[in-house]
Amino acid sequence: MWEAVWSDRPDNALALAAAGADPWKPLIGGWSPGRLSLAGPKPDLFAVPEGIRGLSLVERTAARAAARLVAALAGVHYEGTSLACVAGIDAEEAIRRLEAAPACSRELEQLREEPWAHNFDASLQIVGVTTVRGGCVLTQPWGYAASTPGVVTRLSAGTLCYGLYANPKSGNQGRIARNGSLEGSDLHPGGAPTPGDSSEEVLASYLYRHDAAAYACGFPGLRPTDARAVTGPPDMWVELPQRNYWEQ
């Protein structure tokens, strides 16, 4: 039943309910398949029995915001891209915190046309920065640099940052930085929840299932209205100073 709801297979879920499965049995993080469906595209999938708690105002608000964000990023191809999504600061402040400088226009043009023909180490120093509603997004369509510890921790001073690298080899990798320190790493944004996850984590996993870029933006509360912050062109291309960004 849980897998049917998670996979947006309402016919399967209804067939299982007709066969005797209980949609309202809590499974992960206090959520039942039935209650989880209230936050999805088929909120009327099951009749809600008397005494069963529906969604709270906070949960309904999160579901509406997630639906708008997923729609804004629909169809985006981000494999191989890294992001840093930062709450509460704009592009100019992000550039200041990273001590970045405007990228060379000629080098940038060559890089955008043929990123894989460019010197890879040099290309990792260049990122795009865009102000969005709620904060800003760093993007690097050809590498992992935007999500490295040294980038996300610098950006997160006094706030929250979620880093994502859509690794073509091993899948989506997430990283959380808060107030200058790493809070979580080796995460799997857009993936299924696991036993032990909190109620909030289960809901976020469901709302942004299979959409790591939307998860990365939604985690710190960013609300881009289109995909430009992820796919470009950004507000500004900048070059990061030479550092070991694998260190905080």
mmCIF file of C-alpha atoms in Angstrom:
data_model
loop_
_atom_site.group_PDB
_atom_site.id
_atom_site.type_symbol
_atom_site.label_atom_id
_atom_site.label_comp_id
_atom_site.label_asym_id
_atom_site.label_seq_id
_atom_site.Cartn_x
_atom_site.Cartn_y
_atom_site.Cartn_z
ATOM 1 C CA MET A 1 0.000 0.000 0.000
ATOM 2 C CA TRP A 2 2.783 2.431 0.936
ATOM 3 C CA GLU A 3 4.661 1.700 -2.298
ATOM 4 C CA ALA A 4 1.498 2.158 -4.349
ATOM 5 C CA VAL A 5 0.831 5.593 -2.861
ATOM 6 C CA TRP A 6 4.505 6.578 -3.099
ATOM 7 C CA SER A 7 4.673 5.533 -6.758
ATOM 8 C CA ASP A 8 1.457 7.381 -7.711
ATOM 9 C CA ARG A 9 -0.398 4.149 -8.502
ATOM 10 C CA PRO A 10 -3.867 4.919 -7.140
ATOM 11 C CA ASP A 11 -5.492 1.928 -8.870
ATOM 12 C CA ASN A 12 -3.072 -0.424 -7.113
ATOM 13 C CA ALA A 13 -3.665 1.306 -3.789
ATOM 14 C CA LEU A 14 -7.449 0.983 -4.150
ATOM 15 C CA ALA A 15 -7.135 -2.676 -5.154
ATOM 16 C CA LEU A 16 -5.064 -3.361 -2.055
ATOM 17 C CA ALA A 17 -7.599 -1.543 0.124
ATOM 18 C CA ALA A 18 -10.417 -3.585 -1.423
ATOM 19 C CA ALA A 19 -8.429 -6.738 -0.614
ATOM 20 C CA GLY A 20 -8.270 -5.748 3.046
ATOM 21 C CA ALA A 21 -5.112 -3.636 3.416
ATOM 22 C CA ASP A 22 -5.479 -0.807 5.927
ATOM 23 C CA PRO A 23 -4.589 2.584 4.371
ATOM 24 C CA TRP A 24 -4.515 4.238 7.792
ATOM 25 C CA LYS A 25 -1.977 2.038 9.548
ATOM 26 C CA PRO A 26 1.045 4.202 10.538
ATOM 27 C CA LEU A 27 4.264 2.923 8.987
ATOM 28 C CA ILE A 28 7.149 5.418 8.743
ATOM 29 C CA GLY A 29 7.565 8.562 10.792
ATOM 30 C CA GLY A 30 3.986 8.273 12.024
ATOM 31 C CA TRP A 31 2.609 8.463 8.482
ATOM 32 C CA SER A 32 0.160 5.976 7.042
ATOM 33 C CA PRO A 33 -0.322 5.513 3.291
ATOM 34 C CA GLY A 34 -3.753 7.112 3.560
ATOM 35 C CA ARG A 35 -2.595 10.187 5.408
ATOM 36 C CA LEU A 36 0.381 10.551 3.065
ATOM 37 C CA SER A 37 -1.975 10.504 0.082
ATOM 38 C CA LEU A 38 -3.683 13.620 1.474
ATOM 39 C CA ALA A 39 -0.515 15.560 0.567
ATOM 40 C CA GLY A 40 -0.290 14.171 -2.962
ATOM 41 C CA PRO A 41 -2.050 14.511 -6.310
ATOM 42 C CA LYS A 42 -5.006 12.339 -5.164
ATOM 43 C CA PRO A 43 -6.017 13.709 -1.754
ATOM 44 C CA ASP A 44 -9.468 12.106 -2.079
ATOM 45 C CA LEU A 45 -8.060 8.647 -2.810
ATOM 46 C CA PHE A 46 -9.429 7.205 0.442
ATOM 47 C CA ALA A 47 -12.372 8.281 2.569
ATOM 48 C CA VAL A 48 -10.984 9.609 5.848
ATOM 49 C CA PRO A 49 -12.478 7.668 8.790
ATOM 50 C CA GLU A 50 -13.824 9.513 11.791
ATOM 51 C CA GLY A 51 -11.070 10.169 14.311
ATOM 52 C CA ILE A 52 -8.225 10.066 11.776
ATOM 53 C CA ARG A 53 -6.129 13.219 11.801
ATOM 54 C CA GLY A 54 -5.824 15.022 8.490
ATOM 55 C CA LEU A 55 -2.996 17.318 7.452
ATOM 56 C CA SER A 56 -2.013 20.182 9.715
ATOM 57 C CA LEU A 57 -1.859 23.736 8.420
ATOM 58 C CA VAL A 58 1.941 23.487 8.272
ATOM 59 C CA GLU A 59 1.739 20.242 6.280
ATOM 60 C CA ARG A 60 -0.873 21.642 3.871
ATOM 61 C CA THR A 61 1.265 24.725 3.324
ATOM 62 C CA ALA A 62 4.337 22.571 2.661
ATOM 63 C CA ALA A 63 2.398 20.454 0.159
ATOM 64 C CA ARG A 64 1.177 23.500 -1.773
ATOM 65 C CA ALA A 65 4.660 25.065 -1.849
ATOM 66 C CA ALA A 66 6.218 21.798 -3.006
ATOM 67 C CA ALA A 67 3.679 21.399 -5.812
ATOM 68 C CA ARG A 68 4.493 24.892 -7.106
ATOM 69 C CA LEU A 69 8.241 24.269 -6.884
ATOM 70 C CA VAL A 70 8.081 20.892 -8.624
ATOM 71 C CA ALA A 71 6.017 22.477 -11.410
ATOM 72 C CA ALA A 72 8.512 25.338 -11.762
ATOM 73 C CA LEU A 73 11.381 22.868 -12.253
ATOM 74 C CA ALA A 74 9.442 20.338 -14.316
ATOM 75 C CA GLY A 75 11.407 18.802 -17.162
ATOM 76 C CA VAL A 76 14.762 20.127 -15.955
ATOM 77 C CA HIS A 77 17.759 17.959 -16.856
ATOM 78 C CA TYR A 78 20.295 18.331 -14.058
ATOM 79 C CA GLU A 79 22.396 15.162 -14.204
ATOM 80 C CA GLY A 80 26.023 16.144 -13.629
ATOM 81 C CA THR A 81 24.981 19.470 -12.060
ATOM 82 C CA SER A 82 25.828 20.671 -8.566
ATOM 83 C CA LEU A 83 23.773 23.201 -6.608
ATOM 84 C CA ALA A 84 24.041 25.171 -3.394
ATOM 85 C CA CYS A 85 20.659 26.508 -2.255
ATOM 86 C CA VAL A 86 20.977 29.153 0.459
ATOM 87 C CA ALA A 87 18.236 30.765 2.520
ATOM 88 C CA GLY A 88 18.060 34.463 3.300
ATOM 89 C CA ILE A 89 20.901 35.892 1.196
ATOM 90 C CA ASP A 90 21.006 37.196 -2.367
ATOM 91 C CA ALA A 91 23.491 36.564 -5.161
ATOM 92 C CA GLU A 92 25.635 39.569 -4.239
ATOM 93 C CA GLU A 93 26.035 38.404 -0.640
ATOM 94 C CA ALA A 94 26.837 34.864 -1.782
ATOM 95 C CA ILE A 95 29.579 36.199 -4.066
ATOM 96 C CA ARG A 96 30.969 38.278 -1.192
ATOM 97 C CA ARG A 97 31.051 35.298 1.171
ATOM 98 C CA LEU A 98 32.873 33.184 -1.386
ATOM 99 C CA GLU A 99 35.251 36.025 -2.309
ATOM 100 C CA ALA A 100 34.470 35.239 -5.946
ATOM 101 C CA ALA A 101 35.203 37.451 -8.947
ATOM 102 C CA PRO A 102 33.396 37.859 -12.296
ATOM 103 C CA ALA A 103 34.343 35.047 -14.682
ATOM 104 C CA CYS A 104 36.338 35.806 -17.833
ATOM 105 C CA SER A 105 33.774 36.172 -20.616
ATOM 106 C CA ARG A 106 35.916 34.483 -23.279
ATOM 107 C CA GLU A 107 36.757 31.484 -21.105
ATOM 108 C CA LEU A 108 33.139 31.239 -19.993
ATOM 109 C CA GLU A 109 31.865 31.209 -23.572
ATOM 110 C CA GLN A 110 34.198 28.338 -24.458
ATOM 111 C CA LEU A 111 33.231 26.461 -21.313
ATOM 112 C CA ARG A 112 29.495 26.779 -21.934
ATOM 113 C CA GLU A 113 29.839 25.615 -25.534
ATOM 114 C CA GLU A 114 32.071 22.602 -24.826
ATOM 115 C CA PRO A 115 32.393 21.977 -21.076
ATOM 116 C CA TRP A 116 33.996 18.552 -21.524
ATOM 117 C CA ALA A 117 36.660 19.912 -23.902
ATOM 118 C CA HIS A 118 37.734 22.478 -21.300
ATOM 119 C CA ASN A 119 40.348 22.007 -18.587
ATOM 120 C CA PHE A 120 38.265 20.266 -15.935
ATOM 121 C CA ASP A 121 40.143 21.593 -12.901
ATOM 122 C CA ALA A 122 39.830 25.153 -14.204
ATOM 123 C CA SER A 123 36.134 24.681 -14.963
ATOM 124 C CA LEU A 124 35.456 23.725 -11.334
ATOM 125 C CA GLN A 125 36.292 27.268 -10.266
ATOM 126 C CA ILE A 126 33.371 28.727 -12.232
ATOM 127 C CA VAL A 127 29.813 28.767 -10.870
ATOM 128 C CA GLY A 128 26.612 30.616 -11.660
ATOM 129 C CA VAL A 129 24.778 32.602 -8.973
ATOM 130 C CA THR A 130 21.104 33.643 -9.072
ATOM 131 C CA THR A 131 18.855 35.414 -6.592
ATOM 132 C CA VAL A 132 15.498 33.678 -6.118
ATOM 133 C CA ARG A 133 12.565 34.136 -3.801
ATOM 134 C CA GLY A 134 13.774 33.183 -0.327
ATOM 135 C CA GLY A 135 17.505 33.260 -1.033
ATOM 136 C CA CYS A 136 19.860 32.317 -3.852
ATOM 137 C CA VAL A 137 21.136 29.344 -5.853
ATOM 138 C CA LEU A 138 24.648 28.496 -7.001
ATOM 139 C CA THR A 139 24.825 26.168 -9.974
ATOM 140 C CA GLN A 140 27.583 24.372 -11.816
ATOM 141 C CA PRO A 141 26.137 22.380 -14.743
ATOM 142 C CA TRP A 142 29.354 20.427 -15.405
ATOM 143 C CA GLY A 143 30.750 19.509 -11.992
ATOM 144 C CA TYR A 144 30.467 19.058 -8.255
ATOM 145 C CA ALA A 145 32.082 22.258 -6.954
ATOM 146 C CA ALA A 146 28.897 24.133 -5.949
ATOM 147 C CA SER A 147 28.055 21.402 -3.423
ATOM 148 C CA THR A 148 31.474 20.971 -1.792
ATOM 149 C CA PRO A 149 31.898 21.451 1.986
ATOM 150 C CA GLY A 150 34.022 24.574 1.580
ATOM 151 C CA VAL A 151 31.343 26.255 -0.521
ATOM 152 C CA VAL A 152 28.218 25.319 1.436
ATOM 153 C CA THR A 153 29.723 26.081 4.855
ATOM 154 C CA ARG A 154 30.888 29.550 3.764
ATOM 155 C CA LEU A 155 27.467 30.294 2.331
ATOM 156 C CA SER A 156 25.601 29.043 5.409
ATOM 157 C CA ALA A 157 26.963 31.533 7.977
ATOM 158 C CA GLY A 158 23.923 32.561 10.019
ATOM 159 C CA THR A 159 21.569 30.603 7.767
ATOM 160 C CA LEU A 160 20.894 27.249 6.073
ATOM 161 C CA CYS A 161 22.300 25.775 2.852
ATOM 162 C CA TYR A 162 21.547 22.544 1.007
ATOM 163 C CA GLY A 163 24.145 21.253 -1.454
ATOM 164 C CA LEU A 164 23.326 18.776 -4.208
ATOM 165 C CA TYR A 165 25.523 16.948 -6.682
ATOM 166 C CA ALA A 166 23.580 14.919 -9.256
ATOM 167 C CA ASN A 167 26.417 12.454 -9.720
ATOM 168 C CA PRO A 168 26.014 10.643 -13.071
ATOM 169 C CA LYS A 169 27.842 7.611 -11.668
ATOM 170 C CA SER A 170 26.364 7.107 -8.224
ATOM 171 C CA GLY A 171 23.170 9.155 -8.046
ATOM 172 C CA ASN A 172 22.082 12.253 -6.175
ATOM 173 C CA GLN A 173 24.213 13.279 -3.201
ATOM 174 C CA GLY A 174 23.017 15.833 -0.650
ATOM 175 C CA ARG A 175 24.776 17.891 1.991
ATOM 176 C CA ILE A 176 23.374 20.206 4.696
ATOM 177 C CA ALA A 177 25.290 23.137 6.191
ATOM 178 C CA ARG A 178 23.926 25.360 8.933
ATOM 179 C CA ASN A 179 25.590 28.423 10.421
ATOM 180 C CA GLY A 180 29.012 27.580 8.997
ATOM 181 C CA SER A 181 29.107 23.879 9.914
ATOM 182 C CA LEU A 182 28.172 20.666 8.162
ATOM 183 C CA GLU A 183 25.052 19.130 9.641
ATOM 184 C CA GLY A 184 24.558 16.229 7.261
ATOM 185 C CA SER A 185 26.274 14.593 4.298
ATOM 186 C CA ASP A 186 25.945 11.581 2.004
ATOM 187 C CA LEU A 187 22.196 12.271 1.839
ATOM 188 C CA HIS A 188 19.827 11.115 -0.889
ATOM 189 C CA PRO A 189 17.477 13.970 -1.859
ATOM 190 C CA GLY A 190 14.450 12.849 -3.827
ATOM 191 C CA GLY A 191 14.784 9.300 -2.526
ATOM 192 C CA ALA A 192 12.450 7.245 -0.361
ATOM 193 C CA PRO A 193 12.317 7.745 3.412
ATOM 194 C CA THR A 194 13.890 5.236 5.729
ATOM 195 C CA PRO A 195 12.810 3.841 9.108
ATOM 196 C CA GLY A 196 13.759 6.315 11.801
ATOM 197 C CA ASP A 197 13.111 9.411 9.679
ATOM 198 C CA SER A 198 11.115 12.162 11.355
ATOM 199 C CA SER A 199 7.589 13.074 10.294
ATOM 200 C CA GLU A 200 8.947 16.167 8.532
ATOM 201 C CA GLU A 201 11.571 14.138 6.652
ATOM 202 C CA VAL A 202 8.993 11.619 5.453
ATOM 203 C CA LEU A 203 6.697 14.366 4.170
ATOM 204 C CA ALA A 204 9.529 16.161 2.346
ATOM 205 C CA SER A 205 10.665 12.886 0.775
ATOM 206 C CA TYR A 206 7.144 12.281 -0.524
ATOM 207 C CA LEU A 207 6.523 15.817 -1.759
ATOM 208 C CA TYR A 208 9.820 15.912 -3.683
ATOM 209 C CA ARG A 209 10.028 12.225 -4.658
ATOM 210 C CA HIS A 210 12.318 11.619 -7.639
ATOM 211 C CA ASP A 211 13.113 15.356 -7.874
ATOM 212 C CA ALA A 212 16.418 16.092 -6.162
ATOM 213 C CA ALA A 213 16.736 19.638 -7.540
ATOM 214 C CA ALA A 214 13.331 20.629 -6.166
ATOM 215 C CA TYR A 215 14.191 18.973 -2.839
ATOM 216 C CA ALA A 216 17.450 20.946 -2.630
ATOM 217 C CA CYS A 217 15.625 24.213 -3.268
ATOM 218 C CA GLY A 218 12.706 23.377 -0.994
ATOM 219 C CA PHE A 219 14.768 22.251 2.005
ATOM 220 C CA PRO A 220 15.966 25.784 2.923
ATOM 221 C CA GLY A 221 12.685 27.335 1.769
ATOM 222 C CA LEU A 222 13.664 28.719 -1.649
ATOM 223 C CA ARG A 223 10.852 29.338 -4.123
ATOM 224 C CA PRO A 224 12.222 29.866 -7.648
ATOM 225 C CA THR A 225 9.454 30.478 -10.170
ATOM 226 C CA ASP A 226 11.305 28.852 -13.081
ATOM 227 C CA ALA A 227 14.336 26.673 -13.784
ATOM 228 C CA ARG A 228 16.793 29.443 -14.666
ATOM 229 C CA ALA A 229 18.608 29.302 -11.320
ATOM 230 C CA VAL A 230 19.370 25.609 -11.949
ATOM 231 C CA THR A 231 19.952 25.427 -15.700
ATOM 232 C CA GLY A 232 21.005 29.030 -16.418
ATOM 233 C CA PRO A 233 21.639 31.560 -17.556
ATOM 234 C CA PRO A 234 22.324 32.756 -13.988
ATOM 235 C CA ASP A 235 22.365 36.333 -12.770
ATOM 236 C CA MET A 236 26.157 36.171 -12.842
ATOM 237 C CA TRP A 237 28.965 33.734 -13.618
ATOM 238 C CA VAL A 238 31.823 34.012 -11.139
ATOM 239 C CA GLU A 239 35.190 32.404 -10.523
ATOM 240 C CA LEU A 240 35.962 30.976 -7.089
ATOM 241 C CA PRO A 241 39.378 31.618 -5.536
ATOM 242 C CA GLN A 242 41.820 28.718 -5.403
ATOM 243 C CA ARG A 243 41.160 26.720 -2.211
ATOM 244 C CA ASN A 244 40.710 23.170 -1.039
ATOM 245 C CA TYR A 245 36.920 23.143 -1.053
ATOM 246 C CA TRP A 246 36.761 19.663 0.400
ATOM 247 C CA GLU A 247 37.674 21.257 3.715
ATOM 248 C CA GLN A 248 35.183 23.409 5.606
#
